[in-house]
Structure formats: structure tokens, C-alpha cells
Coordinates of C-alpha atoms in Angstrom, one line a residue:
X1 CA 0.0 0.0 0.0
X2 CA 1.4 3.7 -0.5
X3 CA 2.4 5.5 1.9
X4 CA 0.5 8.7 1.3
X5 CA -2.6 6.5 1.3
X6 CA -1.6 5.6 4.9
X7 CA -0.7 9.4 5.9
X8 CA -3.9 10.5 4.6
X9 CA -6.3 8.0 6.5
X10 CA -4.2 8.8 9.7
X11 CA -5.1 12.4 9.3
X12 CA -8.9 12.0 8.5
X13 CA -8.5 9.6 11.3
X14 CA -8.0 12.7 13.6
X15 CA -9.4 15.7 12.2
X16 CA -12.8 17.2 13.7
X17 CA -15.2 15.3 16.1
X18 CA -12.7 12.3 16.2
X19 CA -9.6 14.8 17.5
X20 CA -12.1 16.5 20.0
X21 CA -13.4 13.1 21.6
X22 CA -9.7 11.6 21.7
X23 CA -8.6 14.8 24.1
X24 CA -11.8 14.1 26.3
X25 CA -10.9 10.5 27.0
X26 CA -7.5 12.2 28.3
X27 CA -9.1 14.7 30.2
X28 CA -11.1 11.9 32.0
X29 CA -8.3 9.9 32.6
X30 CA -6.6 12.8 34.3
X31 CA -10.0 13.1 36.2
X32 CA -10.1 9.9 37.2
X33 CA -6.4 9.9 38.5
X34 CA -7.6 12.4 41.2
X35 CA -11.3 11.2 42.0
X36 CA -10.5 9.3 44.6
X37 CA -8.4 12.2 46.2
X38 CA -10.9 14.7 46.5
X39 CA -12.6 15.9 49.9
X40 CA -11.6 15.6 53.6
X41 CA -11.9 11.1 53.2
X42 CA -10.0 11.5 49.9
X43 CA -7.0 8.8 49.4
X44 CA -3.2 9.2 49.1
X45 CA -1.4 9.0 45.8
X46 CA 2.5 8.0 46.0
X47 CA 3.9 8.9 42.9
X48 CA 7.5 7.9 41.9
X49 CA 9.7 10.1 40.2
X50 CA 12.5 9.9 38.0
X51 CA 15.4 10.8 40.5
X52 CA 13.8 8.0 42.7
X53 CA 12.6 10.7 45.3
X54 CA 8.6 9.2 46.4
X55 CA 5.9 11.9 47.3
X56 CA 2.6 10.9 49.2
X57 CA -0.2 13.4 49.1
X58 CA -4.0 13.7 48.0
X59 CA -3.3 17.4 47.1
X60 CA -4.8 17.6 43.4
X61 CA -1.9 20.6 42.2
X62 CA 1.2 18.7 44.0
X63 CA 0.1 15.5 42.1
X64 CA -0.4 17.7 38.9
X65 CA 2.6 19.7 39.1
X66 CA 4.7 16.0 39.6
X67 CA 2.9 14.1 36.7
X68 CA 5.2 14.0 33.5
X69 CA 2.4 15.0 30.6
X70 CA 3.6 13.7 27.4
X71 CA 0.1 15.1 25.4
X72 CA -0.3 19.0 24.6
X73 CA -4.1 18.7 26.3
X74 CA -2.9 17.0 29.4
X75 CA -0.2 19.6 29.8
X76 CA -2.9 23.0 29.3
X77 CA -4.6 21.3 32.6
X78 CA -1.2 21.4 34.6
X79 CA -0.7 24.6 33.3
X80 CA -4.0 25.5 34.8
X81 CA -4.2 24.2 38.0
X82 CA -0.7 25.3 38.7
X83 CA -2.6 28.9 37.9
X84 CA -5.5 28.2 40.1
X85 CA -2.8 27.4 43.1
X86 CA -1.1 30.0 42.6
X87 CA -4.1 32.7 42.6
X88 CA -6.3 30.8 44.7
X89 CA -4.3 27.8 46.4
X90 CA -7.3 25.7 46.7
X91 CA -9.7 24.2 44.3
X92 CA -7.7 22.6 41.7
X93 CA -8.9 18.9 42.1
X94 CA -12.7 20.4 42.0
X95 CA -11.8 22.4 38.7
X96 CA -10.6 18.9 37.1
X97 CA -13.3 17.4 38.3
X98 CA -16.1 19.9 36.9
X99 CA -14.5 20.2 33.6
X100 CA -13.9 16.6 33.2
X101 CA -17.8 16.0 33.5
X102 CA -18.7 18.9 31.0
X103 CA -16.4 16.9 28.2
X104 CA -18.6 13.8 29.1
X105 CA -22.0 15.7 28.8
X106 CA -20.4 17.4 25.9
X107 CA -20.0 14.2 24.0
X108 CA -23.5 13.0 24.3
X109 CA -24.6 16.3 23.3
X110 CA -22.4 16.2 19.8
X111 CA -23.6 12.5 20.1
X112 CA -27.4 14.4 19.4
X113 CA -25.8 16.4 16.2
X114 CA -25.3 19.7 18.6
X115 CA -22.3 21.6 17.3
X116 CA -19.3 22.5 19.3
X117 CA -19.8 25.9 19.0
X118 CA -23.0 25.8 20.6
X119 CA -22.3 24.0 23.2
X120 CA -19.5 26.7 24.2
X121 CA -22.1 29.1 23.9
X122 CA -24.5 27.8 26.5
X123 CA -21.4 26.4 28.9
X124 CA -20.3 30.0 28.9
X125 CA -23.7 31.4 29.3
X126 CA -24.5 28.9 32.3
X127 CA -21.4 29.7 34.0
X128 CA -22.1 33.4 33.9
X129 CA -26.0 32.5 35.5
X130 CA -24.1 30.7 38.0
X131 CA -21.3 33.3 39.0
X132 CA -24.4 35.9 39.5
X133 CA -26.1 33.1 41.8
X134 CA -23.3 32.1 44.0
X135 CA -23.6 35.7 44.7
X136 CA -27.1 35.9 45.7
X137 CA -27.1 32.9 47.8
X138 CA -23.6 33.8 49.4
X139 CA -23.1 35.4 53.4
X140 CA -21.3 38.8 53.8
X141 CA -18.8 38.9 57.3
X142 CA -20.0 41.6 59.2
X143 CA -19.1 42.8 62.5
X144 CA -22.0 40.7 63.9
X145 CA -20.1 37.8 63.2
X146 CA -17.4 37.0 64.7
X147 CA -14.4 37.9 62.0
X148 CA -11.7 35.9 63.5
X149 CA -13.9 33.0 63.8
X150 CA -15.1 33.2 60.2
X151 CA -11.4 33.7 58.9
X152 CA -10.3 30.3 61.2
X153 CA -12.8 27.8 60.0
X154 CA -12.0 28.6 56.2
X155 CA -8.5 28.2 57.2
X156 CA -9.9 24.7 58.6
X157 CA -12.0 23.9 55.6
X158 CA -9.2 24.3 53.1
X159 CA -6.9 21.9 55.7
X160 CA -9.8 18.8 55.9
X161 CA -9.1 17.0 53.1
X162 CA -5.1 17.5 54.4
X163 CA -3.5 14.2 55.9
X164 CA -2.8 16.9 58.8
X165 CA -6.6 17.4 59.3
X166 CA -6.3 16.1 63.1
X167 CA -4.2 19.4 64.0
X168 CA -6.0 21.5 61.7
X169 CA -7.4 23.9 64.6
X170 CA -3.8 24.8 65.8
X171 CA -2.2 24.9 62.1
X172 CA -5.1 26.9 61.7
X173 CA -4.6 29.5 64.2
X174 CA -1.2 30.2 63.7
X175 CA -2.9 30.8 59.0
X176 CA -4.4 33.5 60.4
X177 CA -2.5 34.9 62.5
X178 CA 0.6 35.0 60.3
X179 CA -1.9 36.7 57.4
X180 CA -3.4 39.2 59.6
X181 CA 0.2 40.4 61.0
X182 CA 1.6 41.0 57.5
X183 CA -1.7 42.3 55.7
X184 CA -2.5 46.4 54.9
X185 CA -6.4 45.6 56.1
X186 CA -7.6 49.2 54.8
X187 CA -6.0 48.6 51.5
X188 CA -7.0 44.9 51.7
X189 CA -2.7 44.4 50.4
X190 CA -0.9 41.1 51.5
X191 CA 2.7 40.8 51.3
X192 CA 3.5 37.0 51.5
X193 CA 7.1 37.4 51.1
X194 CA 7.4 38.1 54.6
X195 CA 5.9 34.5 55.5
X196 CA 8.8 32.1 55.0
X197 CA 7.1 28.7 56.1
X198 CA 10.0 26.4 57.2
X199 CA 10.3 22.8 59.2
X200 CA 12.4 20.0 60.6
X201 CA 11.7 16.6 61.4
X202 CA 10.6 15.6 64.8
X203 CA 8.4 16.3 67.4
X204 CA 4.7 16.4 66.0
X205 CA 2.4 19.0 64.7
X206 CA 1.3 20.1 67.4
X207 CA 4.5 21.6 68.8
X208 CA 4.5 23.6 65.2
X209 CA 5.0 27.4 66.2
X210 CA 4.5 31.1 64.8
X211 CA 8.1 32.9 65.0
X212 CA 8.1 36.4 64.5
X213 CA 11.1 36.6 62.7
X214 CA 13.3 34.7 60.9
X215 CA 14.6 31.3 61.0
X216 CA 18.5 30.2 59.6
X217 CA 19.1 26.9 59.5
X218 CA 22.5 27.6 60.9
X219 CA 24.8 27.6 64.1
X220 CA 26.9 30.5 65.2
X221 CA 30.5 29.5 63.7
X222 CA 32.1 28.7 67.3
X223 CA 30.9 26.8 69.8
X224 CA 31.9 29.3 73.0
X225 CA 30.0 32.5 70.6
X226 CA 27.2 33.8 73.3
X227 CA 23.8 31.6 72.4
X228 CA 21.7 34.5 72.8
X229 CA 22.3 37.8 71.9
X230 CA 20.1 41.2 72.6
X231 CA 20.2 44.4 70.3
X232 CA 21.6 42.8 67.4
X233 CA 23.3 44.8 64.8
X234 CA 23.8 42.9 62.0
X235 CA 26.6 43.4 58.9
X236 CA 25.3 41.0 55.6
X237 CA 28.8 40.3 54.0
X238 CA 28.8 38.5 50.5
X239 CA 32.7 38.1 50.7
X240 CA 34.9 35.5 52.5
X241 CA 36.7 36.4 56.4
X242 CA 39.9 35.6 54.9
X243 CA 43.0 37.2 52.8
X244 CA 42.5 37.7 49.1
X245 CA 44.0 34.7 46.8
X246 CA 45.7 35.6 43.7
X247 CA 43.5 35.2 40.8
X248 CA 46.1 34.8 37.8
X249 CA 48.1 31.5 37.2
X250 CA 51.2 33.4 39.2
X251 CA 52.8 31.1 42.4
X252 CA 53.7 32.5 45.7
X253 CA 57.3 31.3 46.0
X254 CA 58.6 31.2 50.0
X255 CA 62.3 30.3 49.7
X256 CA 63.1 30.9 53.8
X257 CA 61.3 31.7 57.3
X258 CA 61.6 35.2 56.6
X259 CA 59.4 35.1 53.4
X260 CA 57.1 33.0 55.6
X261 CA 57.1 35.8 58.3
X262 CA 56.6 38.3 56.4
X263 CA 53.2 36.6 54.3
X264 CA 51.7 35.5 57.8
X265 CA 52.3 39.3 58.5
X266 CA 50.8 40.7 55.7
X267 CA 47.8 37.9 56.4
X268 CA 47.1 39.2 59.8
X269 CA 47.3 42.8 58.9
X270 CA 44.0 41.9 56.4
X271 CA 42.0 40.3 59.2
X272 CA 43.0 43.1 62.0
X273 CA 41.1 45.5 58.7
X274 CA 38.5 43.3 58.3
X275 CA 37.7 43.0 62.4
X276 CA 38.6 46.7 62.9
X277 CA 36.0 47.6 59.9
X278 CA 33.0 45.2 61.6
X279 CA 34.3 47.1 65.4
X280 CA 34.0 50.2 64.5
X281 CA 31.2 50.1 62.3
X282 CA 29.3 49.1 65.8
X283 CA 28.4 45.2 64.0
X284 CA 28.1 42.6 67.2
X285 CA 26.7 40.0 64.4
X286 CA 28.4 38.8 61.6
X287 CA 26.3 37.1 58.2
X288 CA 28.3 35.7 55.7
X289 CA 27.3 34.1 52.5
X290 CA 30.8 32.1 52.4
X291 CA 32.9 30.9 54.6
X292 CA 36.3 31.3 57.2
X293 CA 38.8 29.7 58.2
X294 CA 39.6 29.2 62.0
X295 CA 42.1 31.7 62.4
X296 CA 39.7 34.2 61.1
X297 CA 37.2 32.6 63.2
X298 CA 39.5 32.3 66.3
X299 CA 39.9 36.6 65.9
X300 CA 35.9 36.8 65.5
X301 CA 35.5 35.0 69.0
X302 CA 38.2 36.7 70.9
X303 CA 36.9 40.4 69.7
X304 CA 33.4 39.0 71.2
X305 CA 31.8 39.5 67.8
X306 CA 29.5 36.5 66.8
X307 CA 29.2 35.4 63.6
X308 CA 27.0 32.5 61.2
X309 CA 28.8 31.3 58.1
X310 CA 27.4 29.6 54.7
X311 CA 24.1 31.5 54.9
X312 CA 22.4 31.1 51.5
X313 CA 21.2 34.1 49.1
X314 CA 17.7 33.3 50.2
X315 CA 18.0 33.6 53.7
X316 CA 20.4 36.6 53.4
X317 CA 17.7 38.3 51.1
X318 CA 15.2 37.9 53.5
X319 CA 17.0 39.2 56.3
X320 CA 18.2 42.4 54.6
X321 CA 14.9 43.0 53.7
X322 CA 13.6 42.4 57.2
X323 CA 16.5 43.8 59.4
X324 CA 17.1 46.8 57.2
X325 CA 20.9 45.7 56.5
X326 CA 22.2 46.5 53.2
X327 CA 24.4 43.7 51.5
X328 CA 27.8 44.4 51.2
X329 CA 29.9 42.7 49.0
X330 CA 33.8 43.9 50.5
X331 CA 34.3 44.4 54.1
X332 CA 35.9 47.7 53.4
X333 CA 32.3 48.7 52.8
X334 CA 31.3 47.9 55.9
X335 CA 30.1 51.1 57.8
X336 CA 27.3 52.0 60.7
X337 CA 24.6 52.6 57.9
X338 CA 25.0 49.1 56.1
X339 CA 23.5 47.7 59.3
X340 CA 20.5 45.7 60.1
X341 CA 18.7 46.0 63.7
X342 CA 16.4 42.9 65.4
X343 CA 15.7 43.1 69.1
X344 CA 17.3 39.6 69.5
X345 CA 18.6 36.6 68.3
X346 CA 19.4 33.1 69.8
X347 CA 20.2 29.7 69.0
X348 CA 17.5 26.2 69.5
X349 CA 18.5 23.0 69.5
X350 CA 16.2 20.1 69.1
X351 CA 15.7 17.4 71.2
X352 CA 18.8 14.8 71.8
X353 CA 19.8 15.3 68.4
X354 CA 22.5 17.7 67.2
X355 CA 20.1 19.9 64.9
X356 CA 20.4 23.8 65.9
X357 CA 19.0 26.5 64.3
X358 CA 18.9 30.5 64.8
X359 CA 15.9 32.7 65.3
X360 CA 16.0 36.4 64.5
X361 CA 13.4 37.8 66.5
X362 CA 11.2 41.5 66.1
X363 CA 13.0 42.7 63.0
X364 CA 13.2 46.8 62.7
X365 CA 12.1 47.4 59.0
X366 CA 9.5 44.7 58.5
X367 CA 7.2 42.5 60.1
X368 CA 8.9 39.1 58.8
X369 CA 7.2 36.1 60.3
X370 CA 8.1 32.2 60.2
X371 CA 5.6 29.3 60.4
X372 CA 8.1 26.5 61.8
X373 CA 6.4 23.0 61.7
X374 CA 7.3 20.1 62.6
X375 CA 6.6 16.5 61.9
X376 CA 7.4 13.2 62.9
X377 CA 8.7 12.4 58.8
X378 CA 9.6 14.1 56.0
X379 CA 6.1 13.1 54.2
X380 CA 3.9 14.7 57.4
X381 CA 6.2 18.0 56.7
X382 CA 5.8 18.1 53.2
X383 CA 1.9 17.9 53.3
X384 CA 2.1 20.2 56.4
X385 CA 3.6 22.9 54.0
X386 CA 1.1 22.3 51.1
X387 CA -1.9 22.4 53.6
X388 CA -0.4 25.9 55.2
X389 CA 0.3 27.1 51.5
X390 CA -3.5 25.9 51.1
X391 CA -5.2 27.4 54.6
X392 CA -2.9 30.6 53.8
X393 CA -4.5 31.4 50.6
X394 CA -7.8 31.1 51.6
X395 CA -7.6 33.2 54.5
X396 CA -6.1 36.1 52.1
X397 CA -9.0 35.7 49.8
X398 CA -11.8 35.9 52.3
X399 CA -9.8 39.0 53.4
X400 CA -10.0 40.6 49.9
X401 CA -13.5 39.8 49.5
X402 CA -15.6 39.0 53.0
X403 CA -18.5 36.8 50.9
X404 CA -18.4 33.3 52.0
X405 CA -20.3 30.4 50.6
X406 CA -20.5 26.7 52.7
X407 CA -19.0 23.7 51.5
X408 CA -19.6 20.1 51.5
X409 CA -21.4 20.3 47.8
X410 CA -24.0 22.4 48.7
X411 CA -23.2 25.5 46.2
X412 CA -22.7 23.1 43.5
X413 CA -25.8 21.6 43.8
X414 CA -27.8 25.2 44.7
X415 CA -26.5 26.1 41.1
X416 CA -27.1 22.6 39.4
X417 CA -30.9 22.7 40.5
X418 CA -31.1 26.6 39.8
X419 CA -29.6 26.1 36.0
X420 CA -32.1 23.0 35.4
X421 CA -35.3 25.3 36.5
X422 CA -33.9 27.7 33.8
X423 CA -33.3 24.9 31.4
X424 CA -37.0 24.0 31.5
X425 CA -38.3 27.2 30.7
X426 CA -36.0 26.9 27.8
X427 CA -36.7 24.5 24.3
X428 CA -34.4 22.9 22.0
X429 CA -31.1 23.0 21.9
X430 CA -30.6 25.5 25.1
X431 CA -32.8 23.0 27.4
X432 CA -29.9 20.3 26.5
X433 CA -27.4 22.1 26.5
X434 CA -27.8 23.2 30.0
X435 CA -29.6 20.7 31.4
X436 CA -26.3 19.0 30.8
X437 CA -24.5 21.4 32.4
X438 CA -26.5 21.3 35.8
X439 CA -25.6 17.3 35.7
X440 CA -21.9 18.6 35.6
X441 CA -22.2 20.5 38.5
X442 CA -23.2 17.6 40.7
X443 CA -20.0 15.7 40.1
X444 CA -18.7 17.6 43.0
X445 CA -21.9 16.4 46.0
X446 CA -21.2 13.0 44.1
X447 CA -17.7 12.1 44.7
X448 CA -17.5 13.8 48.2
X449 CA -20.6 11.3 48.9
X450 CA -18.6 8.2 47.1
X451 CA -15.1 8.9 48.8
X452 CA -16.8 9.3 52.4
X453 CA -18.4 5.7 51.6
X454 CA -21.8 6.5 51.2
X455 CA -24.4 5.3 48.5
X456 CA -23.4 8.1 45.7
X457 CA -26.1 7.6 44.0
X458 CA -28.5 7.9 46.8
X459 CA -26.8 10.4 48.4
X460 CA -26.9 13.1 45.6
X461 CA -31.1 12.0 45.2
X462 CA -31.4 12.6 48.8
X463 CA -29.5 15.7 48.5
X464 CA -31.4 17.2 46.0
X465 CA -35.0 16.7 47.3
X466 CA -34.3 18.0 50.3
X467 CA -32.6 21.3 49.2
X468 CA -36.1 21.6 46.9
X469 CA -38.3 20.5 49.7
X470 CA -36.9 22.8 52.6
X471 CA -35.4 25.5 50.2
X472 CA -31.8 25.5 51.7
X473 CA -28.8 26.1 49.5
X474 CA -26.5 25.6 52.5
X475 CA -27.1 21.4 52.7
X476 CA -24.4 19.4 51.4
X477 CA -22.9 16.2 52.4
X478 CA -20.8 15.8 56.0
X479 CA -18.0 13.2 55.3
X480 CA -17.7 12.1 58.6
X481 CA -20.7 9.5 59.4
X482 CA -23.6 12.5 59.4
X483 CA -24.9 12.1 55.9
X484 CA -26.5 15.5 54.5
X485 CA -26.4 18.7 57.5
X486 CA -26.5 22.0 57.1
X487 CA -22.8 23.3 56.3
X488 CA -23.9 26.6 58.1
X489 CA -24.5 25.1 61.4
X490 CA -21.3 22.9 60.7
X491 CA -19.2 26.1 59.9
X492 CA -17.7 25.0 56.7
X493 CA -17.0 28.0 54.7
X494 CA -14.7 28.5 51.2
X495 CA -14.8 31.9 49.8
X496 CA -17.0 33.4 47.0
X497 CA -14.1 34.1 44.6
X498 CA -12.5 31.0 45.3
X499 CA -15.6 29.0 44.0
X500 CA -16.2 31.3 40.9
X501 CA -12.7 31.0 40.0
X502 CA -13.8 27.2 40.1
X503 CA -16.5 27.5 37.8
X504 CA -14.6 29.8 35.4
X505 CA -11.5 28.0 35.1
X506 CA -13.4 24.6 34.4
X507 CA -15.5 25.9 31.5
X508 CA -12.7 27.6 30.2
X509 CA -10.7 24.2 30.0
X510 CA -13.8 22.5 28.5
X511 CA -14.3 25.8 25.8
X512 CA -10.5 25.4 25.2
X513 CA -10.6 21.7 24.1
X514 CA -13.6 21.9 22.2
X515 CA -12.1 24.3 20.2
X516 CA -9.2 22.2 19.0
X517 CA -10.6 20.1 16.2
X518 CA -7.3 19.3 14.3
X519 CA -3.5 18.2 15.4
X520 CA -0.7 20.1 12.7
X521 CA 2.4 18.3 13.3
X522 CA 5.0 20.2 11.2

């Protein structure tokens, strides 16, 4: 047979409807990949990867952000989500999820002769009805209520479906605190730079603590330095405490003990400048991004300055920006105005084992803040971070916008029984289209109801008559044993614009694939 024959059939093969329903099926298996990890009784993934390293976690960005996509559709969805967690931090799994299910309804539709384009159409005009509902049926924090409270159980509700959900009240805590200390509340402006969320291994979550300041996970360079030190005044050095090397190919040739003399001479001369430069300059702390040798160490000690060696450019960053201190990159530079200021800093070891670290406490210029966790293994402390990154977010968004909707399904299905009222006052092709889009919605009740171990099927019936029976948008499904409750009474809040953001981003995955009806591989 020729060859172009072959080409050409291959290319009919996948042009139009046929290229369209092959990037659902992959959608659906990247949906089906995280199914079983959404909501507070969703499962752990362990996914492999190619250095060898494992990672356990039912977060739906950490598992996309770690999958290797070897298809262009696949990929736009990592692209998203990583978006989504970003902006939002939490949601990505139910975005997935949503848009996943409007590519299934969207192939029975074109199944019934319905054009693409058409379907877009009504996805995009459902999604706007069901922005401007989510609005309606969504609570506005007032003083009335209390704030605090409001801003702690989202921080809770965004940590459930977290492996660390059993010390999600004092992980919590410590979200909003850390958001409220660095946050501009007239101007509604968050600087999360300032929160550096750190950990080591040991202890358990509970002994996790809010430091206000900065933690280096460094010792001071000698052991007899002072392990606490008061007024600190800080010098940020980007150059090595010892004498300059040559830099050319040329040797140092020492041909008797006066040569030898006379270089150790020259050698202590340039560390009496550099410890004469950090005196008088008023420095008692010493930063360095390199390192010194011990005689340059032995001087720091005995002129009772302390000093912390091998710092990295992050840390240093982070502590000029916080203490003020300007970084020098020559010691000859060094003068009283090149300083940094914190009230104190001191050294904390852990336990039996050798692991010290420093804390750089009330910094002068900025309000720097650490979330130090800790965690009995190096998989409880990476999910620990993710869930903080998580709770973080979605205190910052409630703080931006102060409408709250309740979780556990119940939006979802509000909207999904709301869209299918307007669908039958609609004929034709609008009734299907979002008719089918009101089935979408439910995916979310469905598979909170199937991981929990509930009947899904029943569950989402049961859910539904009861929300048209006693007119309550807030009912959704409790994971925990209780069946359907009222998430209001349960206080499990997400934020307005993290739930639009939702919707949005879903149909715009679904409009984006649809669109693509041919493959050009040039």
C-alpha cells in the first residue's frame, strides 16, 4: 500500500469530532487519576519520580505539578491548575473534576448532532448565570459575626481534606495569624514574602510554632560564641573572612622563614582591617554568604563578635529586607549605615539530636514572620507545608472579598438545581445544553458522597429533594458519618471568589478543548 494513502487516512482519522473526543478520553483519565483524592476522606497518591525521590499526598496541584504530561491537552490542565494554586491555592482537584464532567456531557450532546460551538455558547452562558447566583445565595462577614472565627474555620476547611486534618485547629490558628500580621487591612494588600514557612523533622504537629522573625538553619561559627544575643546589629557580607588569593596563574614562591614571616604578617594585617572595619562600624553579628577559616574565626571569638557562616542568598535576602541591613559585597564597605537591627537573636536545638538553628526575632524594618512546623517524617512535613500554602491562601482571599459560601457540595448543587429550573423554561437545543451542564455541576456532591463511603447515588437524590423540599442552599454532604447537615451550622465555609474562580476556570478548560478540532504536526 502507499504511503501517502496511509498518511492521509491517519489524518482524516483525527481531524474534527474524532480529534475532540480523543482529548476528552484524556481529560477523563486525568480526572479519574484524582477522583479518589478529593474531599476531607480522599485517598493518598504516591507517585514515583525519575530521580527515585517518592511523594505521598491527595493534594490535586502537588500530584499535577509532579505528573510527566507527554500530550499538549494534558499539559494545558497542569498549566491550569498550577494557575489556580497559585491565585487561589485551593480548588484545583474540583476544577478537574467539573471540567472533566462537562467533556462527558459534551460528547452525548455532539452524540445528538449539537455543534461544538454551541455548546460553548450555553457552557459560557450557564457559568455566567451561576457566578451571579453564588452571589445571591452567598453570606457577607460583618461585624455581627465574629471575623476571627469566620477567617479560622476557612483556614480549617481548606486543611480537611489535608492528611494533617487532626491538627488542623492549631495549624489553623497560627494561617491567620501570620496573614493578619503581614496584611495592609484598609487597603486589603498582602505581602507573603514576609511569611517564610519552614520545618524539621521531629516532634509532631502540634508543637509547630508562629516565629516572628526569621529562622536560619544555621549555628553560630564557634561553639563558645554567646547563644543568645540582645540588640543585634547585623553586617550581611557577600565576601569570605579571609585574605585575598591571587587570581592569575602566578605562584607565591617562599624560599626561607623570613618570606614566611613576612606573608603570615601581611595575612594578619587583612584580618585586624576586616575585624577593625566590623568594630568600628558598631556590628556585634556577623552574616556571611561564604565561609572562614579558624584563624579568622579564632579573631571573631576573641573580639566578642558572633558570627554564622554559609548562609544562602535566600536567607540573606530575606533578612536584609527584614532587618534593614544593606548587603555588602567587600568588608571595606562595611560602615554603621550598612547595618541591620532585630531586638534579639538566639540559638535552638532540638531534642537529643545535634540539629540547631537560629531565630532572628522583632526585626526593625518589617514585620517578617516564620511558620516553623514540625513532623514526625519528611512526608507529614511536606503535606504540612502544602496544607499551610492551602489554609494561607484562603484566608487572604476571604480578606480581599468577605463573601463566604458553605462547602460540602452544597453551592454546586444550589447552582445545578437553579440552571435546570432555567433549562426548563428553555426548548431545544438551550434546554440540553444546560440541562447538561446542571448534571456537571453535581459531580462535586457525588464524589465527596462516594469517597466518604456513602451510596453516591443515593446520596446526591437525597440531596437534592431535600434542598427543593426545605429551600436550603446551604445542605451538602458531612464526610464524617452524618450524611447531609447543614454546612452553616457545621461552619464549613470556602470563599465566594474561590468558588467562581472554580467554575470559570473549568469551563474555560472545556471551551479550550472543544475548540481544538485538528492536530498540525510540522
Amino acid at each position: 500500500m502507499d504511503k501517502s494513502k496511509t498518511n492521509k487516512d491517519n489524518s482524516t482519522k483525527f481531524k474534527g469530532i474524532n480529534i475532540i473526543k480523543a482529548n476528552i478520553k484524556k481529560v477523563i483519565e486525568i480526572s479519574k487519576i484524582l477522583r479518589s483524592s478529593f474531599g476531607p476522606m480522599g485517598m493518598d497518591k504516591i507517585i514515583k519520580k525519575s530521580d527515585n525521590k517518592i511523594i505521598i499526598t491527595n493534594d490535586g496541584a502537588t500530584i499535577l505539578n509532579t505528573l510527566e504530561f507527554k500530550n499538549e491537552i494534558t499539559s494545558i490542565i497542569g498549566e491550569l491548575s498550577r494557575s489556580q494554586d497559585e491565585e487561589i491555592g485551593d480548588g484545583t482537584t474540583g476544577i478537574v473534576l467539573i471540567a472533566a464532567n462537562l467533556l462527558d456531557q459534551t460528547e452525548k450532546l455532539m452524540e445528538k448532532g449539537i455543534h461544538p460551538t454551541r455548546i460553548i455558547e450555553g457552557f459560557e452562558h450557564a457559568a455566567d448565570f451561576c457566578l451571579f447566583y453564588l452571589e445571591t445565595i452567598s453570606r457577607n462577614l460583618t461585624k455581627k459575626n465574629n471575623i476571627y472565627s469566620c477567617l479560622l474555620f476557612t483556614a480549617m476547611t481548606a486543611m480537611n481534606s489535608k492528611v494533617i486534618n487532626r491538627s488542623k485547629k492549631k495549624l489553623a490558628e497560627i494561617c491567620v495569624k501570620a496573614v493578619l500580621a503581614v496584611s495592609d487591612l484598609k487597603r486589603k494588600d498582602f505581602n507573603f514574602e514576609l511569611i517564610k514557612i519552614d520545618g524539621k523533622i521531629g516532634g509532631n504537629l502540634e508543637n509547630t510554632t508562629l516565629i516572628n522573625g526569621i529562622v536560619i538553619d544555621k549555628d553560630f561559627s564557634h561553639s563558645q560564641m554567646p547563644k543568645e544575643i540582645n540588640d543585634v546589629r547585623i553586617s550581611i557580607v557577600t565576601s569570605p573572612l579571609e585574605p585575598p588569593k591571587p587570581k592569575t596563574k602566578h605562584r607565591i614562591d617562599i624560599e626561607n622563614i623570613q618570606n614566611f614571616k613576612e606573608l603570615e604578617k601581611i595575612e594578619q594585617q587583612f584580618f585586624r582591617e576586616m575585624i577593625s572595619q566590623l568594630k568600628n562600624s558598631g556590628t556585634n553579628l556577623l552574616l556571611c554568604q561564604w565561609g572562614f577559616d579558624d584563624e579568622g574565626n579564632h579573631l571573631l571569638l576573641r573580639n566578642k563578635l558572633s558570627a554564622v557562616r554559609w548562609v544562602s542568598g535566600q536567607e540573606i535576602d530575606l533578612l536584609a529586607l527584614a532587618t534593614g541591613a544593606q548587603i555588602v559585597p567587600r568588608f571595606n564597605e562595611i560602615t554603621s549605615s550598612t547595618l541591620g537591627f532585630a531586638a534579639r537573636i538566639r540559638e535552638n536545638c532540638f531534642g537529643t539530636t545535634s540539629d540547631r538553628i537560629l531565630i532572628v526575632e522583632n526585626c526593625a524594618n518589617s514585620k517578617a514572620l516564620t511558620i516553623f512546623i514540625r513532623g514526625s517524617s519528611e512526608f507529614i512535613l511536606n503535606e504540612a507545608k502544602r496544607a499551610m500554602h492551602d489554609a494561607l491562601c484562603a484566608v487572604k482571599n476571604l480578606i480581599r472579598d468577605s463573601r463566604i459560601l458553605f462547602g460540602g457540595g452544597s453551592a454546586e448543587m444550589a447552582c445545578a438545581l437553579k440552571i435546570s429550573k432555567e433549562a426548563e423554561k428553555c426548548v431545544g437545543l438551550k434546554h440540553f445544553v444546560l440541562q447538561s451542564f446542571s448534571e456537571s455541576l453535581k459531580i462535586i456532591p457525588l464524589v465527596l458522597a462516594e469517597n466518604a463511603g456513602y451510596f453516591s447515588i443515593e446520596s446526591i437524590s437525597q440531596l437534592q429533594n431535600r434542598q427543593i423540599k426545605e429551600k436550603n442552599p446551604f445542605l451538602g454532604i458531612e464526610c464524617f458519618g452524618n450524611g447531609i447537615c447543614s454546612m452553616q451550622k457545621l461552619k464549613v465555609f470556602e470563599s465566594l471568589i474561590s468558588k467562581q474562580q472554580q467554575i470559570q476556570m473549568a469551563v474555560q478548560i472545556a471551551s479550550g478543548i472543544l475548540r481544538i478540532d485538528d492536530f498540525i504536526n510540522i
